[in-house]
PDB file of C-alpha atoms and ligand atoms in Angstrom:
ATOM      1  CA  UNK A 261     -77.490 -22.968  21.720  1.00 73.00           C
ATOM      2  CA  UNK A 262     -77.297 -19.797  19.965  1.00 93.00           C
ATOM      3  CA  UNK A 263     -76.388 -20.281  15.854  1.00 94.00           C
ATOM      4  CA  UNK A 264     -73.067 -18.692  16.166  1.00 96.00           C
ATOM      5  CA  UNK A 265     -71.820 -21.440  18.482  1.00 95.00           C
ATOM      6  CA  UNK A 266     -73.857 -23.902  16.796  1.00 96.00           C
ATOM      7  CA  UNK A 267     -72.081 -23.218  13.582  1.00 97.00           C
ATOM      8  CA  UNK A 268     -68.756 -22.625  15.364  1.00 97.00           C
ATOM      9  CA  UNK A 269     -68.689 -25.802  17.118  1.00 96.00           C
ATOM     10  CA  UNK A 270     -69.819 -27.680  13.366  1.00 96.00           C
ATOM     11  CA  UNK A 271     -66.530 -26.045  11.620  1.00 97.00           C
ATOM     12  CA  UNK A 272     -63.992 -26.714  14.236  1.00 96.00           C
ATOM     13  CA  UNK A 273     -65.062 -30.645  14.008  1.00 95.00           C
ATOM     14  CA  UNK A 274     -64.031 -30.190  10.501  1.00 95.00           C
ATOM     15  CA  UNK A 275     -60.545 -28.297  11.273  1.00 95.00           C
ATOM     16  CA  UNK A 276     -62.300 -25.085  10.395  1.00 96.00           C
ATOM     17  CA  UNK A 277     -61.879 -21.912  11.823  1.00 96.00           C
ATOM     18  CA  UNK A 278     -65.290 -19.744  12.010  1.00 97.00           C
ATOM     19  CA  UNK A 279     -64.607 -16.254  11.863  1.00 96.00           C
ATOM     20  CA  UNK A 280     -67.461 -13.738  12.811  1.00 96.00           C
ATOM     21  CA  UNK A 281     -66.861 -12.093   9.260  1.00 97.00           C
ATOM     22  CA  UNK A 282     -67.743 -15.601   8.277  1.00 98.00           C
ATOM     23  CA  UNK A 283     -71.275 -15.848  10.387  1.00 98.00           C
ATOM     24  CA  UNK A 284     -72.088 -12.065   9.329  1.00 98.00           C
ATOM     25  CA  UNK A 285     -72.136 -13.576   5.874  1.00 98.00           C
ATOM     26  CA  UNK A 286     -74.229 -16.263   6.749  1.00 98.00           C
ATOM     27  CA  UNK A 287     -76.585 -14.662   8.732  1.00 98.00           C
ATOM     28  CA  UNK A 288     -77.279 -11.857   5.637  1.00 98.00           C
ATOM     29  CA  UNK A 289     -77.459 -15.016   2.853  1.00 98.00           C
ATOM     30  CA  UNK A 290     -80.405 -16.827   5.213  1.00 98.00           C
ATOM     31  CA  UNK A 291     -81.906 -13.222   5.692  1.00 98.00           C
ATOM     32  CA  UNK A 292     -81.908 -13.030   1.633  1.00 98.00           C
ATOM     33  CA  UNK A 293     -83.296 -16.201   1.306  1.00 98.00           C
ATOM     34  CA  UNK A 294     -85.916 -15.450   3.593  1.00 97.00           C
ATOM     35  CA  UNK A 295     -86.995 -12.527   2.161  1.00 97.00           C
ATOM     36  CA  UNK A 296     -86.645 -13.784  -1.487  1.00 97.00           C
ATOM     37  CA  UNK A 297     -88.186 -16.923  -0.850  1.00 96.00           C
ATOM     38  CA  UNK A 298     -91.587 -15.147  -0.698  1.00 95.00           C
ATOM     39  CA  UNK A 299     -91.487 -14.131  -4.192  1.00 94.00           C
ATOM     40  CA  UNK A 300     -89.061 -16.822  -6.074  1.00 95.00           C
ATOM     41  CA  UNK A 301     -89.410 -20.570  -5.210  1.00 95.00           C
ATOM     42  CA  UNK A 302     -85.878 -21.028  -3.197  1.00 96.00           C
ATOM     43  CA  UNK A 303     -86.301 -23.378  -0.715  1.00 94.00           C
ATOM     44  CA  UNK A 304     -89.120 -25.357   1.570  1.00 95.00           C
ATOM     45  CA  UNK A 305     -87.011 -24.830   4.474  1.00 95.00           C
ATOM     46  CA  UNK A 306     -87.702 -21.165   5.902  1.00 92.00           C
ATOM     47  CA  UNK A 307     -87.244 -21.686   9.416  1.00 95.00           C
ATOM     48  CA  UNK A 308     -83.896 -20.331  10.828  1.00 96.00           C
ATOM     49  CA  UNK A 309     -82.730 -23.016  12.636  1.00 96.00           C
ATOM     50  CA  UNK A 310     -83.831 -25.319   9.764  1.00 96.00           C
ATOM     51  CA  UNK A 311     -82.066 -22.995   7.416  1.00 97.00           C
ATOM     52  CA  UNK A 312     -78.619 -22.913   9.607  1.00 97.00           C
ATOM     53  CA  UNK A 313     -78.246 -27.024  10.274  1.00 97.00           C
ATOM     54  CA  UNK A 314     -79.984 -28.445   6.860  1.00 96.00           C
ATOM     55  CA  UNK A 315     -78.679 -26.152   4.468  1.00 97.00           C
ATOM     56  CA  UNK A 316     -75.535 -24.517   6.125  1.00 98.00           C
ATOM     57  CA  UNK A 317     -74.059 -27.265   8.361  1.00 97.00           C
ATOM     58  CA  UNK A 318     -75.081 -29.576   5.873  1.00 97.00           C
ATOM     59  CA  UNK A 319     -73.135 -28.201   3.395  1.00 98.00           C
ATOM     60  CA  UNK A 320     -70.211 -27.413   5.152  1.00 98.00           C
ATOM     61  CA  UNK A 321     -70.146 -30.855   6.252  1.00 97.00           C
ATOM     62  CA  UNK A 322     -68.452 -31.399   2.752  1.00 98.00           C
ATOM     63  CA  UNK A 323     -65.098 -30.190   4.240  1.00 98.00           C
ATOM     64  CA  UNK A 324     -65.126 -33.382   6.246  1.00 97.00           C
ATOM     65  CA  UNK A 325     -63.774 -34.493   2.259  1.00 98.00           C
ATOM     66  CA  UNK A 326     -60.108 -33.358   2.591  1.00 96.00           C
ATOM     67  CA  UNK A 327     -59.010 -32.477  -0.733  1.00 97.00           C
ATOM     68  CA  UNK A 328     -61.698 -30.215  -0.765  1.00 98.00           C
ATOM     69  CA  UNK A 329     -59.905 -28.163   1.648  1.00 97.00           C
ATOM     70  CA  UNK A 330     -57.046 -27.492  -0.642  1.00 95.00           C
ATOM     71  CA  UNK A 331     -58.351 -27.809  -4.098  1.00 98.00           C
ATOM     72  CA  UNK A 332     -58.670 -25.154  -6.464  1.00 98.00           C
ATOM     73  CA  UNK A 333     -61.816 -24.880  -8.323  1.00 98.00           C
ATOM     74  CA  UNK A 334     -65.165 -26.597  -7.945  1.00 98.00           C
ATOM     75  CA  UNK A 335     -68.775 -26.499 -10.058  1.00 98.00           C
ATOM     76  CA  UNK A 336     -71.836 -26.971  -8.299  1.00 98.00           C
ATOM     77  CA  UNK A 337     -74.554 -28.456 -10.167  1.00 98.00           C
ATOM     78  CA  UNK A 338     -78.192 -27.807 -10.077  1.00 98.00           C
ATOM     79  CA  UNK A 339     -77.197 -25.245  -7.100  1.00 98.00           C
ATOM     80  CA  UNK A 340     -80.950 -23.819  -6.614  1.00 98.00           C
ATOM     81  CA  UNK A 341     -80.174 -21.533  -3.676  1.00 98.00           C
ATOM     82  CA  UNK A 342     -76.888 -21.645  -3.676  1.00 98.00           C
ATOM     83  CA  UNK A 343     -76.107 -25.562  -1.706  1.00 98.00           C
ATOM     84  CA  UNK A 344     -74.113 -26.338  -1.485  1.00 98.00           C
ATOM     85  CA  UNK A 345     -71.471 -23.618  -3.352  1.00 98.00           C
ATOM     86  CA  UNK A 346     -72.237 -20.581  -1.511  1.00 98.00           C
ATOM     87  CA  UNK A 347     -71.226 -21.964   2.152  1.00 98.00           C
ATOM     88  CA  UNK A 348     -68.079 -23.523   0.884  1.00 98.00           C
ATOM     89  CA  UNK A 349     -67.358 -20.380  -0.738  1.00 98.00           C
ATOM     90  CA  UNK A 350     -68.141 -18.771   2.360  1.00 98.00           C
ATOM     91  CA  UNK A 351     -65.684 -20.855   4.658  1.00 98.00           C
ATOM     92  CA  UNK A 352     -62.666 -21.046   1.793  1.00 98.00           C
ATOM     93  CA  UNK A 353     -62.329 -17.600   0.169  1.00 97.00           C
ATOM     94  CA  UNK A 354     -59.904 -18.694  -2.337  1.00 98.00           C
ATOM     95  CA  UNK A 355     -61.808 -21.555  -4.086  1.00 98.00           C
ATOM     96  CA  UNK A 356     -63.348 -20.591  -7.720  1.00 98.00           C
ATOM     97  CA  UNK A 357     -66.751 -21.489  -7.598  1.00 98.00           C
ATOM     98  CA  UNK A 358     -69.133 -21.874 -10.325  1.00 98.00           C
ATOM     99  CA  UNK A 359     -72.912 -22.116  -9.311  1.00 98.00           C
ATOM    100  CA  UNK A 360     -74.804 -23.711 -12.067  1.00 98.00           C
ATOM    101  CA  UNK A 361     -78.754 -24.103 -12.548  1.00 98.00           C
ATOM    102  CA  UNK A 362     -81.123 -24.261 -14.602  1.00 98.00           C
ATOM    103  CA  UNK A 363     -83.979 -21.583 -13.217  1.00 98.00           C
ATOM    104  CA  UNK A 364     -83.114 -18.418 -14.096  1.00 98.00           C
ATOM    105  CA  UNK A 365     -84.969 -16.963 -11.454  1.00 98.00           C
ATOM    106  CA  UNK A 366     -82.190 -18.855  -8.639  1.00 98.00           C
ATOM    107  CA  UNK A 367     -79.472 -17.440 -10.957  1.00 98.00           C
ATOM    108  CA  UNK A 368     -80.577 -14.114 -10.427  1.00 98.00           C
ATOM    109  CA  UNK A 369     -81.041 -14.362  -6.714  1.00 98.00           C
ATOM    110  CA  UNK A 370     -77.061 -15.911  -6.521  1.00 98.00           C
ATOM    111  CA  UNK A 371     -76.188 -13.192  -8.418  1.00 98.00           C
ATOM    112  CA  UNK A 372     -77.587 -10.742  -5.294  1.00 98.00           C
ATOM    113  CA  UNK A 373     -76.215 -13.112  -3.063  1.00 98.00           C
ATOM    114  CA  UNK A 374     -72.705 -12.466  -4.278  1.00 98.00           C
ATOM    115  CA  UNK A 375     -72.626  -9.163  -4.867  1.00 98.00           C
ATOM    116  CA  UNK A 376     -74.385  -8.343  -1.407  1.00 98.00           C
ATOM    117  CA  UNK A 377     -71.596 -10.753   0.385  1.00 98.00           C
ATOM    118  CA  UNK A 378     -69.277  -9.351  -1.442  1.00 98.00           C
ATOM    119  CA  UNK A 379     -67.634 -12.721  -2.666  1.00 98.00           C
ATOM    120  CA  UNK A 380     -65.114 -12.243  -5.352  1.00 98.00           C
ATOM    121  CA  UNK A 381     -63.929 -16.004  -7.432  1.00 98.00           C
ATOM    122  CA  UNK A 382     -66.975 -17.125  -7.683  1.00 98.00           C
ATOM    123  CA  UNK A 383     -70.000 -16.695 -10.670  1.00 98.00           C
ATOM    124  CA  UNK A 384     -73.660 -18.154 -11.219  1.00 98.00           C
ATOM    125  CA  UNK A 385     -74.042 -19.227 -14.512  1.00 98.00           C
ATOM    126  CA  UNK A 386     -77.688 -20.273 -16.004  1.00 98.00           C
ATOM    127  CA  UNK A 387     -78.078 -23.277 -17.988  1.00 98.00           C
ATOM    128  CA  UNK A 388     -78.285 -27.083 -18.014  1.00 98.00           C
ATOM    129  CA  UNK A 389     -75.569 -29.235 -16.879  1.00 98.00           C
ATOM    130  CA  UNK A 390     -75.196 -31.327 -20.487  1.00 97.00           C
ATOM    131  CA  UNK A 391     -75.345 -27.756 -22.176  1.00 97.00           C
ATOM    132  CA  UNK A 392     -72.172 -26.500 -20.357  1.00 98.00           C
ATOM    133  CA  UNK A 393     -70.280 -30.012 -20.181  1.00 98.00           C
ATOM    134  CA  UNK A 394     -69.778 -29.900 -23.451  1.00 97.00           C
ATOM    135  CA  UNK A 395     -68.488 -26.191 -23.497  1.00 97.00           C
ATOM    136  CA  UNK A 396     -64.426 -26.538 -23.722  1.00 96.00           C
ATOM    137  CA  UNK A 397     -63.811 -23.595 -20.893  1.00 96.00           C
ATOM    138  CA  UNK A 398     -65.981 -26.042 -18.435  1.00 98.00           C
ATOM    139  CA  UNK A 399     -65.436 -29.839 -19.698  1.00 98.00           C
ATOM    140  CA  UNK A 400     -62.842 -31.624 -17.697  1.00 98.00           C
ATOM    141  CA  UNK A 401     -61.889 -28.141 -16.320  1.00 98.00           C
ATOM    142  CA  UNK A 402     -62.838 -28.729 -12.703  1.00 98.00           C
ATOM    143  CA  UNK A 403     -61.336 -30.488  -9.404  1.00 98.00           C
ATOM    144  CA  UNK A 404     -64.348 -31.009  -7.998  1.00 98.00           C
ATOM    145  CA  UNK A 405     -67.821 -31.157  -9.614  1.00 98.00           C
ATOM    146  CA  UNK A 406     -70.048 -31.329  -5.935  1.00 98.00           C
ATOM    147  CA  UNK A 407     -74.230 -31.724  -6.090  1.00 98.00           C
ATOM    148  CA  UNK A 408     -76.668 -31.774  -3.895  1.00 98.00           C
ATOM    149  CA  UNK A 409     -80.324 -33.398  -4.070  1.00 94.00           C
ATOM    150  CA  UNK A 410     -80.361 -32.932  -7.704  1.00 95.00           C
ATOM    151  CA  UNK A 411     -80.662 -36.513  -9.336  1.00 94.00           C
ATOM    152  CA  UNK A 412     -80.250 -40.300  -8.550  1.00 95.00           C
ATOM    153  CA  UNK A 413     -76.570 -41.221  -8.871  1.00 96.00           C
ATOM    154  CA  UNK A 414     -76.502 -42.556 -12.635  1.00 96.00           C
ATOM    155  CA  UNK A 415     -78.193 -38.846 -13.706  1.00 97.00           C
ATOM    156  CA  UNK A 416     -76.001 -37.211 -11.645  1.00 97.00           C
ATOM    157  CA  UNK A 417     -72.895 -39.193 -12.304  1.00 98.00           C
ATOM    158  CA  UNK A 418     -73.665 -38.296 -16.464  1.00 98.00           C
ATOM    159  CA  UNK A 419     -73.898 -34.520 -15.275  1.00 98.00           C
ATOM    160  CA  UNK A 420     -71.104 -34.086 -13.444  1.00 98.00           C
ATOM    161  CA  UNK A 421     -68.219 -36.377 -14.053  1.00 98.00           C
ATOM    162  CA  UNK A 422     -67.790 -34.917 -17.504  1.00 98.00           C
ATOM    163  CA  UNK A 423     -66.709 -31.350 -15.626  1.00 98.00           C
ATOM    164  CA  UNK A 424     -64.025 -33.156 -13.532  1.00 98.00           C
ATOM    165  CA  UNK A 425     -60.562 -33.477 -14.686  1.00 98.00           C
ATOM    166  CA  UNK A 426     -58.562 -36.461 -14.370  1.00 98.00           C
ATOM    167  CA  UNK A 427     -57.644 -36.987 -10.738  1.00 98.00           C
ATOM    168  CA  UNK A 428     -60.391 -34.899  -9.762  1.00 98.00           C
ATOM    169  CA  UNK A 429     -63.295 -35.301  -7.722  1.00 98.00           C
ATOM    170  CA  UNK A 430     -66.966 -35.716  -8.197  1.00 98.00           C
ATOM    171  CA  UNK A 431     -68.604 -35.546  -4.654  1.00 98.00           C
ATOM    172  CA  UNK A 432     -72.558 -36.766  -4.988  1.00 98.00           C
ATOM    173  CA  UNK A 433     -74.321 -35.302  -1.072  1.00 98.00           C
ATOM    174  CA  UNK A 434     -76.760 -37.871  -0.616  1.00 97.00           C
ATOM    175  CA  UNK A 435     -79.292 -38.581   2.275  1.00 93.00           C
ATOM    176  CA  UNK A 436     -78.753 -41.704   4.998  1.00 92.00           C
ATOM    177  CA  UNK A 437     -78.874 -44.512   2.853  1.00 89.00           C
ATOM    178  CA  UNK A 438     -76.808 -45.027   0.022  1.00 93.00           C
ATOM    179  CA  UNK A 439     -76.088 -48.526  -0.865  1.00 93.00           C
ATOM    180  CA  UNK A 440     -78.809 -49.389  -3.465  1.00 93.00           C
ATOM    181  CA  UNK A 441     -78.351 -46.093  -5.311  1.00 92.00           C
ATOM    182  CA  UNK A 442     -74.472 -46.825  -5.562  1.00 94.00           C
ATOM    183  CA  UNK A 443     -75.467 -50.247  -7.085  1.00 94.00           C
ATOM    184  CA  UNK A 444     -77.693 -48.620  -9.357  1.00 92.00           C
ATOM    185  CA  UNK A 445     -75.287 -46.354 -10.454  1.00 95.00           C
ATOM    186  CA  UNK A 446     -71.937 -47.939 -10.295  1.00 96.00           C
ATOM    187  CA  UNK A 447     -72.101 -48.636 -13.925  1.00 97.00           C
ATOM    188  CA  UNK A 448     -72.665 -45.156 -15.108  1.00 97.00           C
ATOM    189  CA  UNK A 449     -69.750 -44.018 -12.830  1.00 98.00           C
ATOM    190  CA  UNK A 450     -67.658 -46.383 -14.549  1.00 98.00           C
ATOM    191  CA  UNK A 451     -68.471 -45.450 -18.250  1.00 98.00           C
ATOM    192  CA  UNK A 452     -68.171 -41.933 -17.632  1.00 98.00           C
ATOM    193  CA  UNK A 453     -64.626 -42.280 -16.612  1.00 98.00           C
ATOM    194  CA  UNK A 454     -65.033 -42.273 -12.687  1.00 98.00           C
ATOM    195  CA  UNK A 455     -64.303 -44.602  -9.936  1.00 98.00           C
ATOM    196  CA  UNK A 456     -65.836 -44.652  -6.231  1.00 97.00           C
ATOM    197  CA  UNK A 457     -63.496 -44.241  -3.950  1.00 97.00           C
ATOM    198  CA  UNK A 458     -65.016 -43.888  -0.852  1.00 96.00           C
ATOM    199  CA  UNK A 459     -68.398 -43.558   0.922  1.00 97.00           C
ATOM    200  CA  UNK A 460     -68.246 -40.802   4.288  1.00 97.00           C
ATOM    201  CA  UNK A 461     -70.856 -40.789   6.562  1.00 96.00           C
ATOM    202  CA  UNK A 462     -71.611 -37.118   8.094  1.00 96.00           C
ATOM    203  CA  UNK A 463     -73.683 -35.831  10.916  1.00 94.00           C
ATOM    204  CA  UNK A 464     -75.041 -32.860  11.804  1.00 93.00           C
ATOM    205  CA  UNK A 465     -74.756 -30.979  15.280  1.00 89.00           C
ATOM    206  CA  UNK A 466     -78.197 -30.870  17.008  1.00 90.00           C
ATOM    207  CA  UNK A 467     -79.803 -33.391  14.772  1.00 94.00           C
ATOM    208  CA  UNK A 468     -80.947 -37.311  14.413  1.00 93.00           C
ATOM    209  CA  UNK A 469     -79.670 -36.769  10.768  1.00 93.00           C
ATOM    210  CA  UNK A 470     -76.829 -38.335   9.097  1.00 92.00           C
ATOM    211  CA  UNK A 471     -75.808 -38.013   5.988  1.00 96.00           C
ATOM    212  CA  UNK A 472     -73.419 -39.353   3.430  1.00 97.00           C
ATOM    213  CA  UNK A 473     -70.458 -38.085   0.777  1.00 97.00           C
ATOM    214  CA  UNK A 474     -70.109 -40.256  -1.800  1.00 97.00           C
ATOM    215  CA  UNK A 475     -66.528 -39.700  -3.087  1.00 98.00           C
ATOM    216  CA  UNK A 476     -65.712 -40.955  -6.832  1.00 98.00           C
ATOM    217  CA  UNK A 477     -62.318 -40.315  -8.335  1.00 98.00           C
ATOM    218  CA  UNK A 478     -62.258 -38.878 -12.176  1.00 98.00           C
ATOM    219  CA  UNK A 479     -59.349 -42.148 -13.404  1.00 98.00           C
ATOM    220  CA  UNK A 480     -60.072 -41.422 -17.124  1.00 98.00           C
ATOM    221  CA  UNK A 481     -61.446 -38.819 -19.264  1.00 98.00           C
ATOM    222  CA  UNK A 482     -65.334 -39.044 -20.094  1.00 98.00           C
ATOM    223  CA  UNK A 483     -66.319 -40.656 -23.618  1.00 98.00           C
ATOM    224  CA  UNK A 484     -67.050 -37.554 -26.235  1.00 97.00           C
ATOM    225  CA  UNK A 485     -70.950 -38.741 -26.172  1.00 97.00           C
ATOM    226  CA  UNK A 486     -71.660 -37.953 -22.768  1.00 98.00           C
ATOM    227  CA  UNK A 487     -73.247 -36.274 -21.787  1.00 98.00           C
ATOM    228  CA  UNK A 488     -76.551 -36.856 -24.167  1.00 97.00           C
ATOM    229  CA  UNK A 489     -78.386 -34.234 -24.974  1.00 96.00           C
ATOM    230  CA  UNK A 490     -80.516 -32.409 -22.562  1.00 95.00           C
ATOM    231  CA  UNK A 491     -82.830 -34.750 -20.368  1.00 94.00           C
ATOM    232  CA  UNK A 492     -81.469 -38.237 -21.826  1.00 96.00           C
ATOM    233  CA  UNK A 493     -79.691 -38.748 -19.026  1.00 95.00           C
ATOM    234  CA  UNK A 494     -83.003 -38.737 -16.601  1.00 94.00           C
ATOM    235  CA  UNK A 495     -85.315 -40.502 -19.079  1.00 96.00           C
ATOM    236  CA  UNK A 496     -83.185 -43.502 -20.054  1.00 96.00           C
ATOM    237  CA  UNK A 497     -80.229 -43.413 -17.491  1.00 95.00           C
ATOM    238  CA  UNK A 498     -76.943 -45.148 -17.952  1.00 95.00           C
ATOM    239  CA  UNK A 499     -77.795 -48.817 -16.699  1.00 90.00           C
TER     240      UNK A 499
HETATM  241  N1  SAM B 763     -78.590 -28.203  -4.629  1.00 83.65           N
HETATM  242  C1  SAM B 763     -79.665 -27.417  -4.058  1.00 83.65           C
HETATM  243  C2  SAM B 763     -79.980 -27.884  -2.661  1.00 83.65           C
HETATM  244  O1  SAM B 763     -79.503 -28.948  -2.263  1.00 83.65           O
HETATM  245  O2  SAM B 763     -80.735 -27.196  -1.941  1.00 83.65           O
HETATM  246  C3  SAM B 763     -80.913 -27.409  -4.947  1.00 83.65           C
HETATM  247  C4  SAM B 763     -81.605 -28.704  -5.111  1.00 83.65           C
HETATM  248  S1  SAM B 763     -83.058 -28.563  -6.104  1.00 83.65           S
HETATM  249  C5  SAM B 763     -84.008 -29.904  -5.511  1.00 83.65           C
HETATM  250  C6  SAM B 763     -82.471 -29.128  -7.716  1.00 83.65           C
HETATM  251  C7  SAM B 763     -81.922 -28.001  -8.558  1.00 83.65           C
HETATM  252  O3  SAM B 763     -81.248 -28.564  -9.683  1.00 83.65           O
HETATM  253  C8  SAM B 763     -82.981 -27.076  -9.099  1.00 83.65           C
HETATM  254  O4  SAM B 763     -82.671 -25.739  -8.753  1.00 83.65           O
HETATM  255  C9  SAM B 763     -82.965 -27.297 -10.621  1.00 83.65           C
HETATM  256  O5  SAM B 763     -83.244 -26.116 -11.339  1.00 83.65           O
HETATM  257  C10 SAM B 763     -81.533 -27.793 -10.839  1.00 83.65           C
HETATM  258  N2  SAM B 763     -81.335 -28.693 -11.996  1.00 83.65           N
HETATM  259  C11 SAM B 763     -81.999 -29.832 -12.271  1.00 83.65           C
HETATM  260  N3  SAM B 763     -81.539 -30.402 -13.398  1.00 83.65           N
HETATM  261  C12 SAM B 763     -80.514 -29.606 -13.844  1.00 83.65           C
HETATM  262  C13 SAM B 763     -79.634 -29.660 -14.982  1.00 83.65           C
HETATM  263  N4  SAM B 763     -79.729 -30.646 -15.855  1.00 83.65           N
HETATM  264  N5  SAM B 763     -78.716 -28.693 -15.121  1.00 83.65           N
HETATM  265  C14 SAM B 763     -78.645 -27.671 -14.218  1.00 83.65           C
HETATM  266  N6  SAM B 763     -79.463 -27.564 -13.140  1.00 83.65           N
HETATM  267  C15 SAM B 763     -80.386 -28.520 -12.948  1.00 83.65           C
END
């Protein structure tokens, strides 16, 4: 199946609609990524199929969340080469996206990326996640904070429930299984103001792989001392 119809047929399970202005987009980011990825660090995945159903499906896959469909701002933390913010962005032109990371280098190549797309509402900002969640333009500012293969969820929950704003959404992408992670972190969720709601298993067209959403609710705002400084959170994680 050619990508276009691979990628067409992945939207429309999600209620999207797949525009070819959409795929041209697509098909220029994976060329960039290609091309960039032999000088910067991106991505292990360089193949173009790989790149289309593990990065691109995969993060459109998100939409299978509904309020992400008509929220109005998200952050996505630790974004490397842009997953999963740059597809969403992508497939809903009038979300505000912020990309955060922490490699300069993957900043610079999102800041190509958006300027060659020509995507306006959305900017790559360069930092650490505890650095910016205690900024008052980004703190509880969000209403979704969305992050992909960036920490177990305890670490992650301490880097991005602090961005969400009450009733908002913190969406951790994680791999097939889930359940002993959740355990692990349902404590953390909890003291940092958050509550899961809801675990939703995806899959991904052409593929044995299936992956899951894990869907906490922001129900209170986050305790002033989180999150810790810089790299407390991964060295002695909420228990
Ligand atoms: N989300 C992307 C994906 O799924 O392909 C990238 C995942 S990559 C394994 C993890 C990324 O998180 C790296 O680009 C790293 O620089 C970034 N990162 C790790 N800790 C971070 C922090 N505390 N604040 C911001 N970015 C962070």
């Amino acid at each position: 199946m050619d990508f276009y119809n691979l990628m067409n047929i992945a939207c429309h399970k999600e209620g999207l609609t797949f525009e070819r202005d959409k795929y041209d987009k697509f098909i220029i980011y994976k060329d960039m990524i290609k091309e960039w990825n032999e000088k910067v660090n991106l991505t292990a995945i360089t193949e173009d199929e790989e790149i289309i159903k593990k990065h691109f499906i995969d993060s459109i896959k998100s939409y299978r969340f509904e309020p992400l469909n008509n929220c109005r701002n998200l952050i996505d933390i630790g974004t490397g080469a842009g997953f999963p913010g740059i597809p969403l962005k992508i497939m809903r032109p009038d979300l505000e996206v912020v990309l955060l990371d922490s490699l300069n280098k993957r900043v610079n190549f999102l800041n190509e990326v958006i300027n060659r797309l020509g995507l306006i509402g959305i900017k790559a900002i360069h930092g650490r996640a505890e650095d910016f969640a205690r900024e008052n333009n980004y703190r509880e500012n969000f209403d979704v904070a969305i992050s992909r293969a960036v920490a177990n969820m305890s670490v992650l929950s301490e880097l991005c429930i602090p961005f969400v704003k009450n009733g908002g959404y913190f969406v951790a992408m994680k791999g097939p299984s889930v359940d002993e992670e959740i355990n692990e972190g349902k404590k953390a969720v909890e003291i940092l103001g958050g509550s899961i709601e809801n675990i939703i298993e995806v899959d991904i067209e052409d593929t044995d792989l299936k992956h899951n959403l894990v869907i906490v609710k922001k129900v209170k705002a986050t305790p002033k001392v989180y999150p810790r400084k810089a790299g407390t959170a991964a060295k002695k994680p909420i228990k």
